[in-house]
PDB file of C-alpha atoms and ligand atoms in Angstrom:
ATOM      1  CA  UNK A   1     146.597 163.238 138.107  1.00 94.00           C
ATOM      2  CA  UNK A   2     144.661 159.934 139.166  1.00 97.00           C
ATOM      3  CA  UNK A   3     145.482 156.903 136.975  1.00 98.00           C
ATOM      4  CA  UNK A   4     142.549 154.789 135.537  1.00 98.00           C
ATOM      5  CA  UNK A   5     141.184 151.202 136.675  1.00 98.00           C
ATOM      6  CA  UNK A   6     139.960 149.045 133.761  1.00 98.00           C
ATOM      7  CA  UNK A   7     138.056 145.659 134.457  1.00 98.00           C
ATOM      8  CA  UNK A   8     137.900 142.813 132.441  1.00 98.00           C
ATOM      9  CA  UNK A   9     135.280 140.039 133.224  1.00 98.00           C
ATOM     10  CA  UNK A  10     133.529 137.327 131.676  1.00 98.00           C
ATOM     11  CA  UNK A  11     133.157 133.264 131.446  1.00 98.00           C
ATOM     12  CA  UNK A  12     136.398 131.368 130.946  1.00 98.00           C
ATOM     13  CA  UNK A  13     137.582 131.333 127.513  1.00 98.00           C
ATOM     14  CA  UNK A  14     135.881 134.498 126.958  1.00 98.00           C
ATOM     15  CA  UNK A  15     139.201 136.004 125.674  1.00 98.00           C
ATOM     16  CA  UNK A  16     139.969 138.523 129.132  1.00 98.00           C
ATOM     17  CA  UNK A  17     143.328 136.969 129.053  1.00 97.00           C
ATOM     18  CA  UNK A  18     144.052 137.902 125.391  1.00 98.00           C
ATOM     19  CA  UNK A  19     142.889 141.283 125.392  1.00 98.00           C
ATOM     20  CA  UNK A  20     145.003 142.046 128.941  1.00 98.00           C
ATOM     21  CA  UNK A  21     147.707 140.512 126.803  1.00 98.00           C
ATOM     22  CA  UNK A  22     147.272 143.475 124.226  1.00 98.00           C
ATOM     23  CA  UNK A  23     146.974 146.025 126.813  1.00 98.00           C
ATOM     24  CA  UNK A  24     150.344 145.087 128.315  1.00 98.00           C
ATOM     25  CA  UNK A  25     151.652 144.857 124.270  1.00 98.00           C
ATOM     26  CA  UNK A  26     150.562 148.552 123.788  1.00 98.00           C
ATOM     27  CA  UNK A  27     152.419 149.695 126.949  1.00 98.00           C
ATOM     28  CA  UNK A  28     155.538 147.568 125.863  1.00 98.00           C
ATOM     29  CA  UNK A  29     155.705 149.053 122.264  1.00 98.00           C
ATOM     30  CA  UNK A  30     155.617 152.455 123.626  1.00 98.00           C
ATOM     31  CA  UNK A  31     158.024 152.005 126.225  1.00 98.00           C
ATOM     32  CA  UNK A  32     156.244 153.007 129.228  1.00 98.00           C
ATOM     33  CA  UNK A  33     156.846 151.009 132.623  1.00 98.00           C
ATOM     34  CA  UNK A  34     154.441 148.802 134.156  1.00 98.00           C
ATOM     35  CA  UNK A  35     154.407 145.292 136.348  1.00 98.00           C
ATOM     36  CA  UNK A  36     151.897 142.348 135.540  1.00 98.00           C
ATOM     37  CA  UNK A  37     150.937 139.963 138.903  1.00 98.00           C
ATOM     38  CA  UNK A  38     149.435 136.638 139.075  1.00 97.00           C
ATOM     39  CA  UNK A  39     148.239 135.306 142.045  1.00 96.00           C
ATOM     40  CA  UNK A  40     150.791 132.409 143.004  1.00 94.00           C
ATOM     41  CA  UNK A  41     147.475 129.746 143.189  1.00 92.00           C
ATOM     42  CA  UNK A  42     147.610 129.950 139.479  1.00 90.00           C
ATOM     43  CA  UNK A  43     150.111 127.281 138.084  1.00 85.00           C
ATOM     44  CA  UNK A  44     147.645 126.439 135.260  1.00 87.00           C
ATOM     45  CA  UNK A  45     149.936 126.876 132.140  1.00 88.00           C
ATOM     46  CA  UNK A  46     152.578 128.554 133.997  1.00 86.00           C
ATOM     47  CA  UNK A  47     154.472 129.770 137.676  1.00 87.00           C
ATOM     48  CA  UNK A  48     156.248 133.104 136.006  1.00 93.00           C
ATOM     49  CA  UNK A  49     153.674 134.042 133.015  1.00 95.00           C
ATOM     50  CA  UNK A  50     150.284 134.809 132.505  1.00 96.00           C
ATOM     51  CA  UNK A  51     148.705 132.304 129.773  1.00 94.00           C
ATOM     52  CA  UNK A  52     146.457 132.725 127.229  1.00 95.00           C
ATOM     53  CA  UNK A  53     144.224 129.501 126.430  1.00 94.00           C
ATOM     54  CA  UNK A  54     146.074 129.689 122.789  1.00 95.00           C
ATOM     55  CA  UNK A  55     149.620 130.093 124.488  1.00 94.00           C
ATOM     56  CA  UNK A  56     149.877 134.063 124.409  1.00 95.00           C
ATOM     57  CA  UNK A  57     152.168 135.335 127.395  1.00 96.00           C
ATOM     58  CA  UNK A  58     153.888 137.530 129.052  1.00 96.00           C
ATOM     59  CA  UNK A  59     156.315 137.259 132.465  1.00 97.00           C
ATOM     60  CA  UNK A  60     154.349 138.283 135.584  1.00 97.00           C
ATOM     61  CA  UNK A  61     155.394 138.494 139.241  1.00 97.00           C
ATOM     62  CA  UNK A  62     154.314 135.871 141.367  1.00 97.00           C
ATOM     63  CA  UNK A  63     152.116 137.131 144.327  1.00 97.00           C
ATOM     64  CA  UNK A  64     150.774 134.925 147.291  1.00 96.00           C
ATOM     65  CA  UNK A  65     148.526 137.664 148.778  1.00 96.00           C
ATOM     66  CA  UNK A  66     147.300 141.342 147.823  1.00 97.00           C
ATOM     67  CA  UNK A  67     149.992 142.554 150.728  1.00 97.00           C
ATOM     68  CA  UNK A  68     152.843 140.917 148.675  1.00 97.00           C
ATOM     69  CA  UNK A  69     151.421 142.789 145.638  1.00 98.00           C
ATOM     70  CA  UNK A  70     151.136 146.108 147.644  1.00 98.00           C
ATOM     71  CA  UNK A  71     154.568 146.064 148.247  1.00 98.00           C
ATOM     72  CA  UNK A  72     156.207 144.829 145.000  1.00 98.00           C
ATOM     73  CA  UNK A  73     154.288 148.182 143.810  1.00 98.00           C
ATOM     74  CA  UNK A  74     155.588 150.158 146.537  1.00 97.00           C
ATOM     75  CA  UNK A  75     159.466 149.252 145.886  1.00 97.00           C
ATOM     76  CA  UNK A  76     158.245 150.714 142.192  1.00 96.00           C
ATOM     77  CA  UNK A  77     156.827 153.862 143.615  1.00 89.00           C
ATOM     78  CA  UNK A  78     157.003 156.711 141.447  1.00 94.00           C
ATOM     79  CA  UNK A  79     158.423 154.775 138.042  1.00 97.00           C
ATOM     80  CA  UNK A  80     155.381 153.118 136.934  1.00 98.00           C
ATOM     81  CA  UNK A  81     153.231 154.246 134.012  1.00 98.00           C
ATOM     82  CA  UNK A  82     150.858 150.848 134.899  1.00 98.00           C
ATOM     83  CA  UNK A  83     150.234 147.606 136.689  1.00 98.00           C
ATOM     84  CA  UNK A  84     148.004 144.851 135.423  1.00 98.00           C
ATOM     85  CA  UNK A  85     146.592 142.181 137.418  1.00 98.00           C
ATOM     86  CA  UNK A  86     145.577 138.460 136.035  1.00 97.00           C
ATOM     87  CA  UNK A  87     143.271 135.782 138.040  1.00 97.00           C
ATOM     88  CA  UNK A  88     141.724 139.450 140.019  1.00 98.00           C
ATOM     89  CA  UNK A  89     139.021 136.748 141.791  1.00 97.00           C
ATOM     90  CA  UNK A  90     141.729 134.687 143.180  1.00 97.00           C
ATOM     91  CA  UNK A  91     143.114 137.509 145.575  1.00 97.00           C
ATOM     92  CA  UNK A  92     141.452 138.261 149.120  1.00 95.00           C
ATOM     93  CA  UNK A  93     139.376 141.646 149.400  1.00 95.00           C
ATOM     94  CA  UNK A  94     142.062 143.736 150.663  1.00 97.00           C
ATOM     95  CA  UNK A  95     143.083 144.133 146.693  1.00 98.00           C
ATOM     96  CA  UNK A  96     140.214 146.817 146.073  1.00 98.00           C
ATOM     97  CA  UNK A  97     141.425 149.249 148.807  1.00 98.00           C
ATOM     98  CA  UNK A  98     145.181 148.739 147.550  1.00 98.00           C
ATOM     99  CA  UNK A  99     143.957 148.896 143.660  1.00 98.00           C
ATOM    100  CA  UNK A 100     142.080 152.222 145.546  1.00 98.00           C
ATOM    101  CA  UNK A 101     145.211 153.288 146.814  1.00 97.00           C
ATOM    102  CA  UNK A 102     147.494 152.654 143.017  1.00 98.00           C
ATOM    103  CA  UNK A 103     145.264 154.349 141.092  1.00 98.00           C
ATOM    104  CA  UNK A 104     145.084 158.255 143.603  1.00 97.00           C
ATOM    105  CA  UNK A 105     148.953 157.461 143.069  1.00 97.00           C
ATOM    106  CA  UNK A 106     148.534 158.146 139.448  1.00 97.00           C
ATOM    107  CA  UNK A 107     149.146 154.362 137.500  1.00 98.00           C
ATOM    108  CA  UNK A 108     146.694 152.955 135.839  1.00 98.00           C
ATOM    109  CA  UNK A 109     145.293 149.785 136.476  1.00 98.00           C
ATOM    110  CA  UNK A 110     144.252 146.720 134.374  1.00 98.00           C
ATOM    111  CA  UNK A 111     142.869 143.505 135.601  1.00 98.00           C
ATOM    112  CA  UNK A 112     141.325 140.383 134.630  1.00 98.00           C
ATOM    113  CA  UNK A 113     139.057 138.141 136.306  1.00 98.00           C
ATOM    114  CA  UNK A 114     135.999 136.045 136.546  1.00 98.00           C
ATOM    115  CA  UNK A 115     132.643 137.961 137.586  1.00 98.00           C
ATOM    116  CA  UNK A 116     131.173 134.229 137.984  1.00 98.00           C
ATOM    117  CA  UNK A 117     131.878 131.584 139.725  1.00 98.00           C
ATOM    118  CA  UNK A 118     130.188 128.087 138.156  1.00 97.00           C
ATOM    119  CA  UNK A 119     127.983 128.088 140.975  1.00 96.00           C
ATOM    120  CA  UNK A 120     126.958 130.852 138.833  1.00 96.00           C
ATOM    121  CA  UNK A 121     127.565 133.670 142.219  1.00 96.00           C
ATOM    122  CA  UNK A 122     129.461 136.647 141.569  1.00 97.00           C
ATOM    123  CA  UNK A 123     132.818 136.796 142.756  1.00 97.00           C
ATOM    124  CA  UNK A 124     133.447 139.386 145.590  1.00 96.00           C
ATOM    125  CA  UNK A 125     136.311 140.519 145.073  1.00 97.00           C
ATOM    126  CA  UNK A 126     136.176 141.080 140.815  1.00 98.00           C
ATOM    127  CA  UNK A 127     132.320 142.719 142.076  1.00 97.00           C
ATOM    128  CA  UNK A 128     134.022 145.260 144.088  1.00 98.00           C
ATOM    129  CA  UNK A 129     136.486 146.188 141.541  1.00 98.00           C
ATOM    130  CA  UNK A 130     133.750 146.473 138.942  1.00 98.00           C
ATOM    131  CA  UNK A 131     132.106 148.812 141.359  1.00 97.00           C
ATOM    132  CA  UNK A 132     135.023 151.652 141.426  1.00 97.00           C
ATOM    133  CA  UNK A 133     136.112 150.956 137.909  1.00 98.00           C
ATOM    134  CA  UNK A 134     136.548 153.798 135.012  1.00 98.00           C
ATOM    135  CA  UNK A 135     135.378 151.316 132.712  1.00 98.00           C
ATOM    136  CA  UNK A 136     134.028 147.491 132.548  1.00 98.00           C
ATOM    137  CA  UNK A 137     134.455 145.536 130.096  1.00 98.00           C
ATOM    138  CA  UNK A 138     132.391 142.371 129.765  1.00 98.00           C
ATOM    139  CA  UNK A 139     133.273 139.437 127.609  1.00 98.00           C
ATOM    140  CA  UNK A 140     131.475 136.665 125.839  1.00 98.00           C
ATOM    141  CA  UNK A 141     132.645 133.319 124.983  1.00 98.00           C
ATOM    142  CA  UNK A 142     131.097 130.453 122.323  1.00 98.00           C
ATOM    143  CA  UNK A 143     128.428 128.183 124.313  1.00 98.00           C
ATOM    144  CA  UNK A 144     130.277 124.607 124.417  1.00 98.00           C
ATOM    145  CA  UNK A 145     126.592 123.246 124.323  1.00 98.00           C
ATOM    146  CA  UNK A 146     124.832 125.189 121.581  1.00 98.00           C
ATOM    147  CA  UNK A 147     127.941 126.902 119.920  1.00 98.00           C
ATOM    148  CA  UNK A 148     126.214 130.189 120.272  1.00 98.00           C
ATOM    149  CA  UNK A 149     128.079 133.469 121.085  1.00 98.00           C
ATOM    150  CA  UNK A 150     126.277 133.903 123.956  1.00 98.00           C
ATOM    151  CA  UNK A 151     128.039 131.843 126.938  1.00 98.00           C
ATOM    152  CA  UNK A 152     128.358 134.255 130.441  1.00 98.00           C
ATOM    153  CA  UNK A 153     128.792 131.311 132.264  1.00 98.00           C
ATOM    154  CA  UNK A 154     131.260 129.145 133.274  1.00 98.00           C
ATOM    155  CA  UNK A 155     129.533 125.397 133.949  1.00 98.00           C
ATOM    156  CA  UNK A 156     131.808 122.653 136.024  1.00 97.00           C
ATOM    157  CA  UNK A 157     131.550 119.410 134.395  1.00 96.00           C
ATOM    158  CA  UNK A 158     133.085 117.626 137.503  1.00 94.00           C
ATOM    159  CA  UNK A 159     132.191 116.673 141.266  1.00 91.00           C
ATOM    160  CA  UNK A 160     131.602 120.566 143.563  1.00 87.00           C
ATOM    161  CA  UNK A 161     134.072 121.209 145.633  1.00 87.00           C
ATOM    162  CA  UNK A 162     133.431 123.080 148.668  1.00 86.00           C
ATOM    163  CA  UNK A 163     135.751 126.408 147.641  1.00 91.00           C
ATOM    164  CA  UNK A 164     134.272 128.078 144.634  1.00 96.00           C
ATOM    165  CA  UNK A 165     138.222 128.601 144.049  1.00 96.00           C
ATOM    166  CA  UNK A 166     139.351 125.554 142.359  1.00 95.00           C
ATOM    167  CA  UNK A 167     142.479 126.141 139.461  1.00 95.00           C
ATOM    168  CA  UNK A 168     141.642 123.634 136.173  1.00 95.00           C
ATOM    169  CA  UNK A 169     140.762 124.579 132.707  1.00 95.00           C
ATOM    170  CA  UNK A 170     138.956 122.379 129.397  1.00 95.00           C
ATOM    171  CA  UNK A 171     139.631 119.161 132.246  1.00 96.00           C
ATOM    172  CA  UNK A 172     136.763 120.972 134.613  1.00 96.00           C
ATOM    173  CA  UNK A 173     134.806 123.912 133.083  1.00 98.00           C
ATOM    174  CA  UNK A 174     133.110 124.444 129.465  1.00 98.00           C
ATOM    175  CA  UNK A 175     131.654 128.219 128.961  1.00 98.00           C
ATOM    176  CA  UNK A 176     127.797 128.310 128.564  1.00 98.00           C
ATOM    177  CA  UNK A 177     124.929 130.649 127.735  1.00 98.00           C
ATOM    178  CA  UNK A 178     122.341 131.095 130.344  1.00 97.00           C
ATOM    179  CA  UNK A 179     120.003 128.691 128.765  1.00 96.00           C
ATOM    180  CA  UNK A 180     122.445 125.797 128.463  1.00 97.00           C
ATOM    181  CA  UNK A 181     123.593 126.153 132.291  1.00 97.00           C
ATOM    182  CA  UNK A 182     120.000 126.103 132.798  1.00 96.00           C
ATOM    183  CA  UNK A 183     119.317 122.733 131.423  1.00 95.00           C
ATOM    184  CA  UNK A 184     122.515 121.612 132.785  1.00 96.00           C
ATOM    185  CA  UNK A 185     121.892 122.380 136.356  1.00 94.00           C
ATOM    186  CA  UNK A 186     118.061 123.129 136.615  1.00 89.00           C
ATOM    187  CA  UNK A 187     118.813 125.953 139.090  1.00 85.00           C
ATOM    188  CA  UNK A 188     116.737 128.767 137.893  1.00 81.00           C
ATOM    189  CA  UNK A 189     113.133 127.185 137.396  1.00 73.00           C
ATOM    190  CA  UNK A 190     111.656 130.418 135.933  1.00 67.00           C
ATOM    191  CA  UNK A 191     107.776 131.093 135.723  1.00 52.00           C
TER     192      UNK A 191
HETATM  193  N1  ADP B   1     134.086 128.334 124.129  1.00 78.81           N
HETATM  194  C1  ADP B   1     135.025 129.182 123.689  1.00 78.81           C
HETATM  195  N2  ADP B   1     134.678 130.437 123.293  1.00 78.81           N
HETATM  196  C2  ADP B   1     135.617 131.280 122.848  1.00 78.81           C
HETATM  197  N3  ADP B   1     136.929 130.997 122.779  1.00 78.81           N
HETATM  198  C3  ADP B   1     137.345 129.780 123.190  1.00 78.81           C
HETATM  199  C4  ADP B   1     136.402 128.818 123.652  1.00 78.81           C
HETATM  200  N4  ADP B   1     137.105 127.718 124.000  1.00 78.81           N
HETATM  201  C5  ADP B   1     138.414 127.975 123.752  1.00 78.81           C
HETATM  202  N5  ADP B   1     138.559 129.221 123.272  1.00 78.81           N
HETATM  203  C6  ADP B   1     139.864 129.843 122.954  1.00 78.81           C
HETATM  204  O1  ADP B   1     140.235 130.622 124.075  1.00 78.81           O
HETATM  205  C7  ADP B   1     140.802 131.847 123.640  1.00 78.81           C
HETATM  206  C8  ADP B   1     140.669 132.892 124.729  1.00 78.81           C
HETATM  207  O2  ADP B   1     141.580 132.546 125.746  1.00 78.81           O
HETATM  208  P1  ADP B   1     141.871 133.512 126.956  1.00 78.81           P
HETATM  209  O3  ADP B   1     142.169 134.898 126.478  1.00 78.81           O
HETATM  210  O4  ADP B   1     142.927 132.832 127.784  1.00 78.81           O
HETATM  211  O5  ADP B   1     140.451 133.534 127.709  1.00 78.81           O
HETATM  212  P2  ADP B   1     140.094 133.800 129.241  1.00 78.81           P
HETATM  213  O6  ADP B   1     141.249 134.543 129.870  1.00 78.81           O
HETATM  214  O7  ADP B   1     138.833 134.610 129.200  1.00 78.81           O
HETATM  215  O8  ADP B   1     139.876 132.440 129.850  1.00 78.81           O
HETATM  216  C9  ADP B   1     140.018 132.158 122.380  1.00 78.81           C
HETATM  217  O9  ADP B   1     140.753 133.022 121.535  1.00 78.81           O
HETATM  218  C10 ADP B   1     139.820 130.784 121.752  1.00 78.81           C
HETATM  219  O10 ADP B   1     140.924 130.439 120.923  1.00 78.81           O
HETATM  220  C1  LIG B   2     134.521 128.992 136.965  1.00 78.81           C
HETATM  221  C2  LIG B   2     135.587 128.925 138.005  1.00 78.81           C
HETATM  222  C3  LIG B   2     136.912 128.903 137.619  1.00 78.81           C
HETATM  223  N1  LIG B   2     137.888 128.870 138.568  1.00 78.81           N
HETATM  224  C4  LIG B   2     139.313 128.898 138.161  1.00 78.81           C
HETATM  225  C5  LIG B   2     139.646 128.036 136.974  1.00 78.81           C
HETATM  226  C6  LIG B   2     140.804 128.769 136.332  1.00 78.81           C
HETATM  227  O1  LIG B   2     142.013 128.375 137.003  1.00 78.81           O
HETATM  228  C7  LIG B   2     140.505 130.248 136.632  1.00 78.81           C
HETATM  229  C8  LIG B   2     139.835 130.976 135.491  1.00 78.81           C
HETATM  230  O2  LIG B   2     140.693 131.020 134.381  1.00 78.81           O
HETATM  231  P1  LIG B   2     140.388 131.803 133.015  1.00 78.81           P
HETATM  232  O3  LIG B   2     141.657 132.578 132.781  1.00 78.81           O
HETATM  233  O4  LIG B   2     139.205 132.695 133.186  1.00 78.81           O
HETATM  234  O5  LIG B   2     140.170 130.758 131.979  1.00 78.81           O
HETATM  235  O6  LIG B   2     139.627 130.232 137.759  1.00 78.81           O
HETATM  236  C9  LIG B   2     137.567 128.839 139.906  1.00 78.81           C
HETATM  237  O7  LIG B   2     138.458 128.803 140.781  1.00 78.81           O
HETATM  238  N2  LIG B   2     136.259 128.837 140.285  1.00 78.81           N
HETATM  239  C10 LIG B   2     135.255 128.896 139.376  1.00 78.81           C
HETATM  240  O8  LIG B   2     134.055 128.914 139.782  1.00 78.81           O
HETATM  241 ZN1   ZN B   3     124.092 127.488 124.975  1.00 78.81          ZN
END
C-alpha cells in the first residue's frame, strides 16, 4: 500500500514547525520508525535539530541536497513507517519526484515549508509538493502590524537580497496579513 504525503505551509511563525513537531511525537510514542531531515542551509537555532520558534525539537539528519536525502532513505529501505522533512522550500526541485518516489514505496511523508516567499511569490518547490499532496494544511500566524489572526505573509523588514532564500528569523521577517504587507510594500494597488 502507498504511504501518504502531508504538507504544511504558511507565514513564518505560523506554528508548521510545532505541529510537524507533534506529528513526529505521535510516531515516537507509538514506536513506529521514521527519519526527520533539515536542509544543511538551516543553522538558525540549530545544525542537528529542527527548532521550534519556542525551543521545541527534535534531532534531524543534516542534508545538503535532495540526492543526499534520497539516499539516507534508501540505506533505510524497507524499515521505515515515515520520514518528515523541515525547511521543504530550501531543497532544489528534484525533492518532489523523490518525495514521488517514498511515498509508491509505502512511508508516509510529512513536510514543512513556506508557500511564500516575502516577495510574496510562491515557492516552487513547497507549490509542487502541495500539488501531489493527500492533504494541505495551511497555517495562520498573528499580524505583527495589526495583531490580527490573519497574517499569510511573511514581510522582510531589512535591505532585498537577490536570492529569495535568505536563513534569519524575528532579526529579518515579521508575519503579516494581506492588508498590512499591502501598506508596507504598496505592491498590489487594487481597483
Ligand atoms: N506573529 C506570530 N504569530 C503566531 N505565533 C508567533 C508569532 N510570533 C512568534 N510566535 C511564536 O511562534 C510559535 C510557532 O513557532 P514555529 O512552530 O516554529 O512556527 P513556524 O515553523 O511556522 O515558523 C508560536 O507558538 C508562537 O509562540
Ligand atoms: C520569508 C522567507 C524566509 N526565508 C527563510 C527564513 C527562515 O530561515 C526560513 C523560514 O523559517 P520558519 O520555520 O518558517 O520560521 O526561511 C527565506 O529564505 N526566504 C523568505 O522569503
Ligand atoms: Zn495586519
Amino acid at each position: 500500500m502507498s504511504g501518504k504525503l502531508t504538507v504544511i505551509v504558511g507565514p513564518m511563525y505560523s506554528g508548521k514547525t510545532t505541529e510537524l513537531l507533534s506529528l513526529i511525537e505521535i510516531y515516537a510514542l507509538g514506536k513506529k520508525n521514521y527519519l526527520v531531515f533539515k536542509p544543511s542551509i538551516d543553522i538558525r537555532y540549530s545544525e542537528e535539530h529542527i527548532v521550534s520558534h519556542t525551543g521545541l525539537k527534535a534531532p534531524a539528519i543534516k542534508v545538503t541536497s535532495s540526492d543526499e536525502l534520497r539516499k539516507t532513505f534508501a540505506e533505510h529501505a524497507g524499515q521505515l513507517d515515515a520520514i518528515f522533512i523541515d525547511e521543504i522550500h530550501f531543497f532544489d526541485e528534484n525533492i518532489v519526484q523523490i518525495i514521488e518516489e517514498i511515498i509508491y514505496s509505502g512511508v508516509n511523508v510529512f513536510c514543512v515549508g513556506l508557500d511564500m516567499s516575502y516577495k510574496h511569490r510562491p515557492f516552487k518547490t513547497t507549490v509542487q509538493i502541495m500539488g501531489i499532496a493527500d492533504e494541505v494544511i495551511k497555517k495562520k500566524a498573528v499580524c505583527h502590524i495589526c495583531g490580527e489572526y490573519k497574517a499569510v505573509v511573511s514581510y522582510r523588514k531589512v535591505d532585498d537580497t537577490e536570492s529569495e532564500i535568505d536563513v534569519g528569523g524575528m532579526e529579518k521577517y515579521i508575519a503579516v496579513c494581506r492588508d498590512c504587507y499591502n501598506k508596507l510594500t504598496g505592491r498590489f494597488k487594487g481597483n
